[in-house]
PDB file of C-alpha atoms in Angstrom:
ATOM      1  CA  MET A 150      -0.404  -0.507   0.026  1.00 79.00           C
ATOM      2  CA  THR A 151       1.520   3.793  -1.426  1.00 87.00           C
ATOM      3  CA  VAL A 152       1.236   6.295   1.432  1.00 92.00           C
ATOM      4  CA  ASN A 153       1.377   9.528   0.389  1.00 94.00           C
ATOM      5  CA  ILE A 154       3.479  12.041   2.617  1.00 95.00           C
ATOM      6  CA  ILE A 155       3.496  16.155   2.164  1.00 96.00           C
ATOM      7  CA  ASP A 156       7.011  16.951   3.143  1.00 97.00           C
ATOM      8  CA  PRO A 157       7.068  20.421   4.916  1.00 98.00           C
ATOM      9  CA  HIS A 158      10.149  21.283   5.350  1.00 98.00           C
ATOM     10  CA  LEU A 159      12.272  20.441   2.633  1.00 97.00           C
ATOM     11  CA  HIS A 160      15.453  22.376   0.754  1.00 97.00           C
ATOM     12  CA  LEU A 161      16.148  22.624  -2.777  1.00 96.00           C
ATOM     13  CA  PHE A 162      19.950  23.386  -4.179  1.00 96.00           C
ATOM     14  CA  ASP A 163      20.797  24.855  -7.631  1.00 96.00           C
ATOM     15  CA  ARG A 164      24.415  26.231  -6.442  1.00 96.00           C
ATOM     16  CA  SER A 165      25.054  28.170 -10.266  1.00 96.00           C
ATOM     17  CA  ARG A 166      21.847  30.308  -9.583  1.00 95.00           C
ATOM     18  CA  GLY A 167      22.284  30.738  -5.433  1.00 96.00           C
ATOM     19  CA  ASP A 168      24.525  32.071  -3.145  1.00 96.00           C
ATOM     20  CA  TYR A 169      23.919  29.844   0.292  1.00 97.00           C
ATOM     21  CA  HIS A 170      26.360  31.510   2.066  1.00 95.00           C
ATOM     22  CA  TRP A 171      26.171  29.083   4.579  1.00 96.00           C
ATOM     23  CA  LEU A 172      27.082  26.364   2.163  1.00 97.00           C
ATOM     24  CA  LYS A 173      30.725  26.677   1.133  1.00 96.00           C
ATOM     25  CA  SER A 174      33.367  24.926   3.164  1.00 96.00           C
ATOM     26  CA  GLU A 175      34.949  28.291   3.660  1.00 97.00           C
ATOM     27  CA  ASN A 176      31.975  29.368   5.797  1.00 97.00           C
ATOM     28  CA  PRO A 177      30.303  28.139   8.652  1.00 95.00           C
ATOM     29  CA  PRO A 178      29.311  25.987  10.018  1.00 95.00           C
ATOM     30  CA  PHE A 179      32.474  24.280   9.832  1.00 96.00           C
ATOM     31  CA  TRP A 180      30.371  20.521   9.839  1.00 96.00           C
ATOM     32  CA  PRO A 181      33.353  17.905   9.003  1.00 96.00           C
ATOM     33  CA  ASP A 182      30.790  15.847   7.547  1.00 95.00           C
ATOM     34  CA  LYS A 183      29.769  19.407   5.399  1.00 97.00           C
ATOM     35  CA  SER A 184      30.807  18.083   1.279  1.00 96.00           C
ATOM     36  CA  LEU A 185      27.669  15.303   1.643  1.00 95.00           C
ATOM     37  CA  ILE A 186      25.810  18.910   0.853  1.00 96.00           C
ATOM     38  CA  GLN A 187      27.376  20.447  -1.231  1.00 97.00           C
ATOM     39  CA  HIS A 188      25.593  19.567  -4.838  1.00 95.00           C
ATOM     40  CA  ASP A 189      22.729  20.329  -6.400  1.00 96.00           C
ATOM     41  CA  PHE A 190      19.610  19.058  -5.118  1.00 94.00           C
ATOM     42  CA  ASP A 191      16.520  19.141  -7.025  1.00 90.00           C
ATOM     43  CA  ILE A 192      12.980  17.715  -7.009  1.00 87.00           C
ATOM     44  CA  GLU A 193      13.202  15.896  -9.834  1.00 84.00           C
ATOM     45  CA  ALA A 194      15.951  13.337  -8.808  1.00 80.00           C
ATOM     46  CA  LEU A 195      14.465  13.724  -5.135  1.00 84.00           C
ATOM     47  CA  ASN A 196      11.668  12.185  -7.402  1.00 82.00           C
ATOM     48  CA  ASN A 197      13.617   9.243  -9.211  1.00 79.00           C
ATOM     49  CA  THR A 198      14.959   7.943  -5.809  1.00 80.00           C
ATOM     50  CA  LEU A 199      11.071   7.835  -4.139  1.00 81.00           C
ATOM     51  CA  HIS A 200      10.020   5.454  -7.483  1.00 75.00           C
ATOM     52  CA  THR A 201      12.666   3.192  -6.104  1.00 72.00           C
ATOM     53  CA  ASN A 202      10.398   2.233  -3.178  1.00 66.00           C
ATOM     54  CA  SER A 203       6.533   2.224  -4.166  1.00 68.00           C
ATOM     55  CA  LYS A 204       4.997   2.440  -1.057  1.00 86.00           C
ATOM     56  CA  ILE A 205       5.897   6.137  -0.158  1.00 91.00           C
ATOM     57  CA  ASN A 206       4.642   8.652  -2.553  1.00 91.00           C
ATOM     58  CA  LEU A 207       5.646  12.287  -2.359  1.00 92.00           C
ATOM     59  CA  ALA A 208       2.600  14.106  -3.233  1.00 92.00           C
ATOM     60  CA  GLY A 209       3.594  17.934  -1.694  1.00 93.00           C
ATOM     61  CA  PHE A 210       6.330  19.824  -0.192  1.00 96.00           C
ATOM     62  CA  VAL A 211       7.038  23.360   1.130  1.00 97.00           C
ATOM     63  CA  HIS A 212      10.657  24.410   0.475  1.00 97.00           C
ATOM     64  CA  ILE A 213      12.484  26.725   2.850  1.00 98.00           C
ATOM     65  CA  GLU A 214      14.711  28.484   2.317  1.00 98.00           C
ATOM     66  CA  ALA A 215      18.180  27.189   2.009  1.00 97.00           C
ATOM     67  CA  GLY A 216      20.030  31.333   2.323  1.00 96.00           C
ATOM     68  CA  PHE A 217      19.801  31.262  -1.994  1.00 97.00           C
ATOM     69  CA  ASP A 218      19.945  35.598  -1.967  1.00 96.00           C
ATOM     70  CA  ASN A 219      19.265  37.026   1.233  1.00 92.00           C
ATOM     71  CA  ALA A 220      19.495  40.696  -0.058  1.00 94.00           C
ATOM     72  CA  GLU A 221      16.961  39.644  -2.519  1.00 97.00           C
ATOM     73  CA  PRO A 222      15.495  36.523  -1.115  1.00 98.00           C
ATOM     74  CA  TRP A 223      12.917  37.007  -4.521  1.00 98.00           C
ATOM     75  CA  ARG A 224      14.649  35.431  -6.731  1.00 97.00           C
ATOM     76  CA  GLU A 225      14.519  32.488  -4.074  1.00 97.00           C
ATOM     77  CA  LEU A 226      10.620  31.361  -5.439  1.00 97.00           C
ATOM     78  CA  GLU A 227      11.884  32.625  -8.832  1.00 96.00           C
ATOM     79  CA  TYR A 228      14.033  29.538  -9.184  1.00 95.00           C
ATOM     80  CA  ILE A 229      11.859  27.358  -7.192  1.00 95.00           C
ATOM     81  CA  GLU A 230       8.776  28.772  -9.563  1.00 94.00           C
ATOM     82  CA  SER A 231      10.429  27.732 -12.552  1.00 92.00           C
ATOM     83  CA  LEU A 232      10.937  23.913 -11.720  1.00 89.00           C
ATOM     84  CA  PRO A 233       8.968  21.508 -12.654  1.00 81.00           C
ATOM     85  CA  CYS A 234       6.382  20.550  -9.479  1.00 73.00           C
ATOM     86  CA  GLN A 235       4.028  18.603  -8.508  1.00 67.00           C
ATOM     87  CA  LYS A 236       1.950  20.651  -5.734  1.00 82.00           C
ATOM     88  CA  ASN A 237       4.542  22.891  -3.892  1.00 93.00           C
ATOM     89  CA  ARG A 238       4.237  26.612  -1.177  1.00 96.00           C
ATOM     90  CA  THR A 239       8.025  28.260  -0.952  1.00 97.00           C
ATOM     91  CA  ILE A 240       8.582  30.059   2.916  1.00 98.00           C
ATOM     92  CA  ALA A 241      10.878  32.553   1.412  1.00 98.00           C
ATOM     93  CA  SER A 242      13.698  34.280   3.532  1.00 98.00           C
ATOM     94  CA  ILE A 243      12.818  37.942   5.078  1.00 98.00           C
ATOM     95  CA  ASP A 244      14.563  40.423   7.432  1.00 98.00           C
ATOM     96  CA  LEU A 245      12.747  41.425  11.138  1.00 98.00           C
ATOM     97  CA  LEU A 246      15.537  43.672  11.519  1.00 98.00           C
ATOM     98  CA  ALA A 247      15.646  45.330   8.496  1.00 98.00           C
ATOM     99  CA  THR A 248      14.680  49.604   7.710  1.00 98.00           C
ATOM    100  CA  PRO A 249      10.707  49.734   7.077  1.00 98.00           C
ATOM    101  CA  GLU A 250      11.293  51.164   3.611  1.00 98.00           C
ATOM    102  CA  HIS A 251      13.389  47.888   3.389  1.00 98.00           C
ATOM    103  CA  PHE A 252      10.995  45.600   4.825  1.00 98.00           C
ATOM    104  CA  GLN A 253       7.932  47.317   2.594  1.00 98.00           C
ATOM    105  CA  ALA A 254       9.124  46.626  -0.187  1.00 98.00           C
ATOM    106  CA  THR A 255      11.276  43.283   0.460  1.00 98.00           C
ATOM    107  CA  LEU A 256       7.615  41.545   1.444  1.00 98.00           C
ATOM    108  CA  GLN A 257       5.007  43.681  -1.368  1.00 98.00           C
ATOM    109  CA  ARG A 258       7.623  41.725  -3.862  1.00 98.00           C
ATOM    110  CA  LEU A 259       7.791  38.201  -1.723  1.00 98.00           C
ATOM    111  CA  GLN A 260       3.749  38.481  -2.313  1.00 98.00           C
ATOM    112  CA  GLN A 261       3.725  39.141  -6.075  1.00 97.00           C
ATOM    113  CA  TYR A 262       4.973  34.465  -5.693  1.00 96.00           C
ATOM    114  CA  GLN A 263       2.387  32.599  -6.387  1.00 94.00           C
ATOM    115  CA  SER A 264       3.567  29.466  -4.659  1.00 95.00           C
ATOM    116  CA  LEU A 265       4.431  32.361  -1.406  1.00 97.00           C
ATOM    117  CA  ILE A 266       3.131  31.046   1.903  1.00 98.00           C
ATOM    118  CA  GLY A 267       5.222  32.616   4.861  1.00 98.00           C
ATOM    119  CA  VAL A 268       8.679  33.639   5.932  1.00 98.00           C
ATOM    120  CA  ARG A 269      11.247  33.300   7.850  1.00 98.00           C
ATOM    121  CA  HIS A 270      13.971  34.793   9.613  1.00 98.00           C
ATOM    122  CA  ILE A 271      15.880  32.361  11.866  1.00 97.00           C
ATOM    123  CA  LEU A 272      16.127  33.822  15.585  1.00 97.00           C
ATOM    124  CA  ASP A 273      18.714  32.215  16.959  1.00 94.00           C
ATOM    125  CA  GLU A 274      21.422  34.499  19.153  1.00 93.00           C
ATOM    126  CA  GLN A 275      18.720  37.508  17.394  1.00 96.00           C
ATOM    127  CA  ALA A 276      15.702  36.132  19.332  1.00 97.00           C
ATOM    128  CA  ALA A 277      15.811  38.714  22.290  1.00 97.00           C
ATOM    129  CA  ALA A 278      17.158  41.782  19.512  1.00 97.00           C
ATOM    130  CA  ILE A 279      13.890  40.462  17.676  1.00 98.00           C
ATOM    131  CA  LEU A 280      11.327  39.781  19.525  1.00 98.00           C
ATOM    132  CA  THR A 281      11.975  43.537  21.496  1.00 97.00           C
ATOM    133  CA  ASN A 282      12.418  45.349  18.778  1.00 98.00           C
ATOM    134  CA  LYS A 283       9.431  47.661  18.154  1.00 98.00           C
ATOM    135  CA  ASN A 284      10.541  47.736  13.657  1.00 98.00           C
ATOM    136  CA  ALA A 285      10.235  44.250  14.531  1.00 98.00           C
ATOM    137  CA  GLN A 286       7.300  44.034  15.672  1.00 98.00           C
ATOM    138  CA  GLN A 287       5.209  46.426  13.401  1.00 98.00           C
ATOM    139  CA  TYR A 288       6.733  43.461  11.257  1.00 98.00           C
ATOM    140  CA  PHE A 289       5.629  41.076  12.643  1.00 98.00           C
ATOM    141  CA  ALA A 290       2.011  43.000  12.735  1.00 98.00           C
ATOM    142  CA  LYS A 291       1.825  43.365   8.623  1.00 98.00           C
ATOM    143  CA  LEU A 292       2.697  39.516   7.842  1.00 98.00           C
ATOM    144  CA  ASN A 293      -0.514  39.379  10.382  1.00 98.00           C
ATOM    145  CA  GLU A 294      -2.511  40.411   8.092  1.00 98.00           C
ATOM    146  CA  ILE A 295      -1.767  38.419   5.235  1.00 98.00           C
ATOM    147  CA  THR A 296      -4.822  36.134   4.862  1.00 96.00           C
ATOM    148  CA  ASP A 297      -3.992  32.593   6.158  1.00 96.00           C
ATOM    149  CA  PHE A 298       0.235  33.324   5.950  1.00 98.00           C
ATOM    150  CA  ILE A 299       2.684  31.691   8.029  1.00 98.00           C
ATOM    151  CA  PHE A 300       6.199  32.880   9.898  1.00 98.00           C
ATOM    152  CA  GLU A 301       8.008  30.076  10.349  1.00 98.00           C
ATOM    153  CA  LEU A 302       9.800  29.443  14.080  1.00 98.00           C
ATOM    154  CA  GLN A 303      12.860  28.180  14.748  1.00 97.00           C
ATOM    155  CA  LEU A 304      14.681  28.346  17.952  1.00 96.00           C
ATOM    156  CA  PRO A 305      16.158  26.069  20.281  1.00 96.00           C
ATOM    157  CA  LEU A 306      13.893  26.031  22.776  1.00 97.00           C
ATOM    158  CA  ALA A 307      16.210  23.650  25.385  1.00 95.00           C
ATOM    159  CA  ASP A 308      18.341  26.497  25.927  1.00 92.00           C
ATOM    160  CA  GLU A 309      19.081  28.273  28.890  1.00 93.00           C
ATOM    161  CA  SER A 310      18.191  31.324  27.148  1.00 92.00           C
ATOM    162  CA  ALA A 311      14.735  29.870  25.516  1.00 95.00           C
ATOM    163  CA  ILE A 312      13.227  31.443  28.896  1.00 95.00           C
ATOM    164  CA  ASN A 313      13.772  34.522  29.060  1.00 95.00           C
ATOM    165  CA  LEU A 314      12.940  34.140  25.442  1.00 97.00           C
ATOM    166  CA  ILE A 315       8.977  32.696  26.419  1.00 97.00           C
ATOM    167  CA  PRO A 316       7.724  35.626  27.533  1.00 97.00           C
ATOM    168  CA  LEU A 317       7.869  37.723  24.907  1.00 98.00           C
ATOM    169  CA  LEU A 318       7.426  35.042  21.751  1.00 98.00           C
ATOM    170  CA  THR A 319       4.894  34.568  24.073  1.00 98.00           C
ATOM    171  CA  GLN A 320       3.780  38.536  23.856  1.00 98.00           C
ATOM    172  CA  THR A 321       4.233  38.247  19.946  1.00 98.00           C
ATOM    173  CA  ILE A 322       1.420  35.603  19.178  1.00 98.00           C
ATOM    174  CA  THR A 323      -0.655  36.481  21.637  1.00 98.00           C
ATOM    175  CA  THR A 324      -0.468  40.151  19.784  1.00 98.00           C
ATOM    176  CA  ASN A 325      -0.712  38.417  15.525  1.00 98.00           C
ATOM    177  CA  SER A 326      -2.993  35.311  16.310  1.00 98.00           C
ATOM    178  CA  GLN A 327      -3.515  36.031  12.842  1.00 98.00           C
ATOM    179  CA  LEU A 328      -0.524  34.157  11.499  1.00 98.00           C
ATOM    180  CA  ARG A 329       0.107  30.668  11.960  1.00 98.00           C
ATOM    181  CA  PHE A 330       3.400  30.281  13.868  1.00 98.00           C
ATOM    182  CA  VAL A 331       4.893  26.816  12.934  1.00 98.00           C
ATOM    183  CA  ILE A 332       7.394  25.887  15.257  1.00 98.00           C
ATOM    184  CA  ASN A 333      10.878  24.541  13.540  1.00 98.00           C
ATOM    185  CA  HIS A 334      13.009  20.791  13.832  1.00 98.00           C
ATOM    186  CA  ALA A 335      10.249  20.751  17.040  1.00 98.00           C
ATOM    187  CA  GLY A 336      12.256  23.193  18.985  1.00 98.00           C
ATOM    188  CA  PHE A 337      15.607  21.429  19.435  1.00 97.00           C
ATOM    189  CA  PRO A 338      15.105  18.675  21.511  1.00 96.00           C
ATOM    190  CA  PRO A 339      17.557  17.359  23.607  1.00 93.00           C
ATOM    191  CA  LYS A 340      19.564  14.425  22.526  1.00 85.00           C
ATOM    192  CA  ARG A 341      18.740  11.582  25.501  1.00 69.00           C
ATOM    193  CA  VAL A 342      22.009  10.858  27.581  1.00 59.00           C
ATOM    194  CA  PRO A 343      20.940   9.551  30.921  1.00 54.00           C
ATOM    195  CA  LYS A 344      18.986  11.373  32.294  1.00 56.00           C
ATOM    196  CA  ASP A 345      21.089  12.483  35.794  1.00 50.00           C
ATOM    197  CA  ILE A 346      23.006  13.968  32.950  1.00 57.00           C
ATOM    198  CA  ASN A 347      20.504  15.977  30.220  1.00 56.00           C
ATOM    199  CA  CYS A 348      17.745  15.963  31.994  1.00 84.00           C
ATOM    200  CA  HIS A 349      17.521  19.450  32.752  1.00 88.00           C
ATOM    201  CA  ALA A 350      17.424  20.810  28.837  1.00 91.00           C
ATOM    202  CA  TRP A 351      14.891  17.923  28.968  1.00 93.00           C
ATOM    203  CA  GLN A 352      12.654  19.483  30.771  1.00 92.00           C
ATOM    204  CA  LEU A 353      13.189  22.704  29.444  1.00 95.00           C
ATOM    205  CA  TRP A 354      12.279  21.695  26.038  1.00 96.00           C
ATOM    206  CA  GLN A 355       8.838  20.241  27.498  1.00 96.00           C
ATOM    207  CA  GLN A 356       8.150  22.718  29.469  1.00 97.00           C
ATOM    208  CA  HIS A 357       8.298  25.874  26.643  1.00 98.00           C
ATOM    209  CA  ILE A 358       6.933  23.073  24.289  1.00 98.00           C
ATOM    210  CA  SER A 359       4.159  22.732  26.538  1.00 98.00           C
ATOM    211  CA  GLU A 360       3.603  26.216  26.777  1.00 98.00           C
ATOM    212  CA  LEU A 361       3.517  28.154  23.426  1.00 98.00           C
ATOM    213  CA  ALA A 362       1.109  25.017  21.944  1.00 98.00           C
ATOM    214  CA  LYS A 363      -0.860  26.381  25.127  1.00 98.00           C
ATOM    215  CA  TYR A 364      -2.336  28.477  21.210  1.00 98.00           C
ATOM    216  CA  PRO A 365      -3.907  27.873  18.779  1.00 98.00           C
ATOM    217  CA  ASN A 366      -2.229  29.457  16.092  1.00 98.00           C
ATOM    218  CA  VAL A 367       1.337  27.567  17.352  1.00 98.00           C
ATOM    219  CA  PHE A 368       2.365  24.406  15.469  1.00 98.00           C
ATOM    220  CA  ILE A 369       5.084  22.442  14.460  1.00 98.00           C
ATOM    221  CA  LYS A 370       6.971  20.142  12.329  1.00 98.00           C
ATOM    222  CA  CYS A 371       9.889  17.225  13.527  1.00 98.00           C
ATOM    223  CA  SER A 372      12.241  16.795  11.997  1.00 98.00           C
ATOM    224  CA  GLY A 373      15.749  17.748  12.011  1.00 97.00           C
ATOM    225  CA  TRP A 374      16.843  14.537  13.924  1.00 97.00           C
ATOM    226  CA  GLU A 375      20.604  15.628  13.079  1.00 97.00           C
ATOM    227  CA  MET A 376      22.019  18.715  14.203  1.00 95.00           C
ATOM    228  CA  GLN A 377      21.142  17.343  17.683  1.00 93.00           C
ATOM    229  CA  ASP A 378      22.633  13.958  17.032  1.00 94.00           C
ATOM    230  CA  ARG A 379      24.019  12.334  14.069  1.00 95.00           C
ATOM    231  CA  GLU A 380      23.572   8.590  14.874  1.00 93.00           C
ATOM    232  CA  TYR A 381      20.135   9.767  16.717  1.00 94.00           C
ATOM    233  CA  LYS A 382      18.033   6.220  16.994  1.00 93.00           C
ATOM    234  CA  MET A 383      14.221   6.202  17.033  1.00 95.00           C
ATOM    235  CA  SER A 384      13.164   5.924  19.275  1.00 94.00           C
ATOM    236  CA  TRP A 385      14.317   9.540  20.504  1.00 95.00           C
ATOM    237  CA  PHE A 386      12.521   9.902  17.527  1.00 96.00           C
ATOM    238  CA  SER A 387       8.922   8.410  19.182  1.00 97.00           C
ATOM    239  CA  GLU A 388       9.809   9.706  22.138  1.00 95.00           C
ATOM    240  CA  VAL A 389       9.946  13.099  20.787  1.00 97.00           C
ATOM    241  CA  THR A 390       6.951  13.380  18.683  1.00 98.00           C
ATOM    242  CA  SER A 391       4.899  11.257  21.664  1.00 97.00           C
ATOM    243  CA  PHE A 392       5.261  14.209  23.001  1.00 97.00           C
ATOM    244  CA  CYS A 393       4.563  16.781  20.678  1.00 98.00           C
ATOM    245  CA  ILE A 394       1.184  15.266  20.092  1.00 98.00           C
ATOM    246  CA  SER A 395      -0.035  15.201  23.751  1.00 98.00           C
ATOM    247  CA  THR A 396       0.525  18.428  24.007  1.00 98.00           C
ATOM    248  CA  PHE A 397      -0.545  19.566  20.188  1.00 98.00           C
ATOM    249  CA  SER A 398      -2.789  17.170  19.608  1.00 97.00           C
ATOM    250  CA  ILE A 399      -2.418  15.435  16.531  1.00 97.00           C
ATOM    251  CA  GLU A 400      -4.003  18.181  14.244  1.00 98.00           C
ATOM    252  CA  ARG A 401      -0.841  20.872  14.818  1.00 98.00           C
ATOM    253  CA  VAL A 402       1.737  18.279  14.672  1.00 98.00           C
ATOM    254  CA  MET A 403       3.898  18.238  11.471  1.00 98.00           C
ATOM    255  CA  LEU A 404       6.431  15.450   9.597  1.00 98.00           C
ATOM    256  CA  ALA A 405       9.184  17.123   7.272  1.00 98.00           C
ATOM    257  CA  SER A 406      12.303  15.800   6.720  1.00 97.00           C
ATOM    258  CA  ASN A 407      14.735  18.910   5.589  1.00 98.00           C
ATOM    259  CA  PHE A 408      16.734  17.403   3.064  1.00 96.00           C
ATOM    260  CA  PRO A 409      18.764  17.076   1.711  1.00 96.00           C
ATOM    261  CA  LEU A 410      20.059  17.540   5.647  1.00 97.00           C
ATOM    262  CA  CYS A 411      18.512  14.715   6.236  1.00 96.00           C
ATOM    263  CA  LEU A 412      20.768  12.710   4.193  1.00 95.00           C
ATOM    264  CA  LEU A 413      23.755  13.738   6.674  1.00 96.00           C
ATOM    265  CA  GLY A 414      22.119  11.449   9.508  1.00 96.00           C
ATOM    266  CA  LYS A 415      23.630   7.485  10.459  1.00 90.00           C
ATOM    267  CA  LYS A 416      21.230   4.691   9.680  1.00 81.00           C
ATOM    268  CA  LEU A 417      22.777   2.152  12.442  1.00 73.00           C
ATOM    269  CA  GLY A 418      23.216  -1.791  12.079  1.00 64.00           C
ATOM    270  CA  LYS A 419      25.309  -3.733  11.406  1.00 55.00           C
ATOM    271  CA  GLU A 420      27.438  -0.664   9.480  1.00 65.00           C
ATOM    272  CA  LEU A 421      27.389   3.420   9.874  1.00 67.00           C
ATOM    273  CA  ARG A 422      25.116   4.618   6.302  1.00 80.00           C
ATOM    274  CA  HIS A 423      24.711   7.837   6.341  1.00 89.00           C
ATOM    275  CA  LYS A 424      20.327   7.568   5.419  1.00 90.00           C
ATOM    276  CA  SER A 425      18.890   8.103   1.999  1.00 91.00           C
ATOM    277  CA  TYR A 426      15.372  10.608   1.079  1.00 93.00           C
ATOM    278  CA  VAL A 427      13.880   6.807   1.256  1.00 92.00           C
ATOM    279  CA  SER A 428      15.241   5.135   4.482  1.00 92.00           C
ATOM    280  CA  TYR A 429      14.389   8.334   5.713  1.00 95.00           C
ATOM    281  CA  TRP A 430      10.851   8.616   5.451  1.00 95.00           C
ATOM    282  CA  GLN A 431      11.057   4.201   6.223  1.00 93.00           C
ATOM    283  CA  ASP A 432      12.136   4.692   9.666  1.00 95.00           C
ATOM    284  CA  ILE A 433       8.810   6.748  10.287  1.00 96.00           C
ATOM    285  CA  LEU A 434       6.991   4.873   9.030  1.00 95.00           C
ATOM    286  CA  GLU A 435       9.144   1.896  10.876  1.00 95.00           C
ATOM    287  CA  SER A 436       8.918   3.891  14.420  1.00 97.00           C
ATOM    288  CA  THR A 437       6.921   2.921  17.480  1.00 97.00           C
ATOM    289  CA  VAL A 438       4.991   6.063  17.761  1.00 97.00           C
ATOM    290  CA  ILE A 439       3.844   5.632  13.994  1.00 96.00           C
ATOM    291  CA  GLU A 440       3.258   2.348  13.958  1.00 95.00           C
ATOM    292  CA  GLN A 441       0.442   2.488  17.601  1.00 96.00           C
ATOM    293  CA  CYS A 442      -1.892   5.844  15.677  1.00 97.00           C
ATOM    294  CA  SER A 443      -4.312   5.023  13.602  1.00 97.00           C
ATOM    295  CA  LYS A 444      -5.265   5.402  10.284  1.00 96.00           C
ATOM    296  CA  ASN A 445      -6.407   8.885   9.962  1.00 97.00           C
ATOM    297  CA  GLU A 446      -3.898   9.553  12.722  1.00 98.00           C
ATOM    298  CA  LYS A 447      -1.104   8.610  10.441  1.00 98.00           C
ATOM    299  CA  ASN A 448      -2.235  10.763   7.257  1.00 97.00           C
ATOM    300  CA  ALA A 449      -2.849  13.964   9.318  1.00 98.00           C
ATOM    301  CA  LEU A 450       1.538  13.646  10.269  1.00 98.00           C
ATOM    302  CA  LEU A 451       1.970  12.636   6.888  1.00 98.00           C
ATOM    303  CA  PHE A 452      -0.309  14.463   4.567  1.00 98.00           C
ATOM    304  CA  SER A 453      -2.849  16.246   5.952  1.00 98.00           C
ATOM    305  CA  ASN A 454      -2.311  18.550   8.609  1.00 98.00           C
ATOM    306  CA  ALA A 455       0.733  20.409   5.531  1.00 98.00           C
ATOM    307  CA  LEU A 456      -1.214  19.945   2.802  1.00 97.00           C
ATOM    308  CA  ARG A 457      -4.364  22.527   5.085  1.00 97.00           C
ATOM    309  CA  ILE A 458      -2.083  24.568   7.462  1.00 98.00           C
ATOM    310  CA  TYR A 459       0.514  25.230   3.938  1.00 98.00           C
ATOM    311  CA  GLN A 460      -2.575  25.814   1.957  1.00 96.00           C
ATOM    312  CA  LEU A 461      -1.726  23.494  -0.786  1.00 93.00           C
ATOM    313  CA  SER A 462      -5.101  22.575  -1.750  1.00 78.00           C
ATOM    314  CA  ASN A 463      -5.092  25.977  -3.075  1.00 59.00           C
TER     315      ASN A 463
END
């Protein structure tokens, strides 16, 4: 039986057309395995890979900005919309610390593209500067005015720094109740190690996830496991995903890949080898948390939630 999947978090690369400053060897992040993703990745090659496994069908996807051109982010949308793709949406890069004139001009330019469904400014170490910036709050208000628009929320929720950020973030979420906030990579849960070593970080992550789940305009994508641990175990995936489902409910959780970065993950067995896109989804479909789901619950996590939240049916 074929399983239809909408992947709500993947990146396509065309290095001949885009900048991809972060992808170059001389620039951070300085990962020892970075060469594995220093290639072009297009949707045709991805579909060809999936055709080797008739049990998985990529029925649609959401392309997340990948640093194609942060100065002129609409160029990345031009690139995606030039591809012969199935149903897709795009999340564009936007600078929340730009001048009001630059922000407004960029947003107007981005809105000319049919695939646009939202924007992202990776918060991380800039989170406090953005969430306390008066201009940035006005920018969130502008995004809030756009029907069914999304802000991709990427920051580590297990860090001590998040304790002071959560009140600022929840105020922004409350003030902009029409804007959909989608947490990226499950808020970067800590790697599960013996409890006496990492218990505090795990509790912080659970606390912050539970707080954000109180707001109906917040959703969460479970992906990016390889960013925390290249040799992550599927038991950790199931534990994190189960907690997200229990706090957000099945209707607000989506499973995603973070392709091609998911290729950095290693498949455990007699020999360590890097995962493929197919094996990534195979592992998820065979995981404890998914095997315990009903047919409708599986469909929600893998397909229908992303279809609805990212408006792929339009």
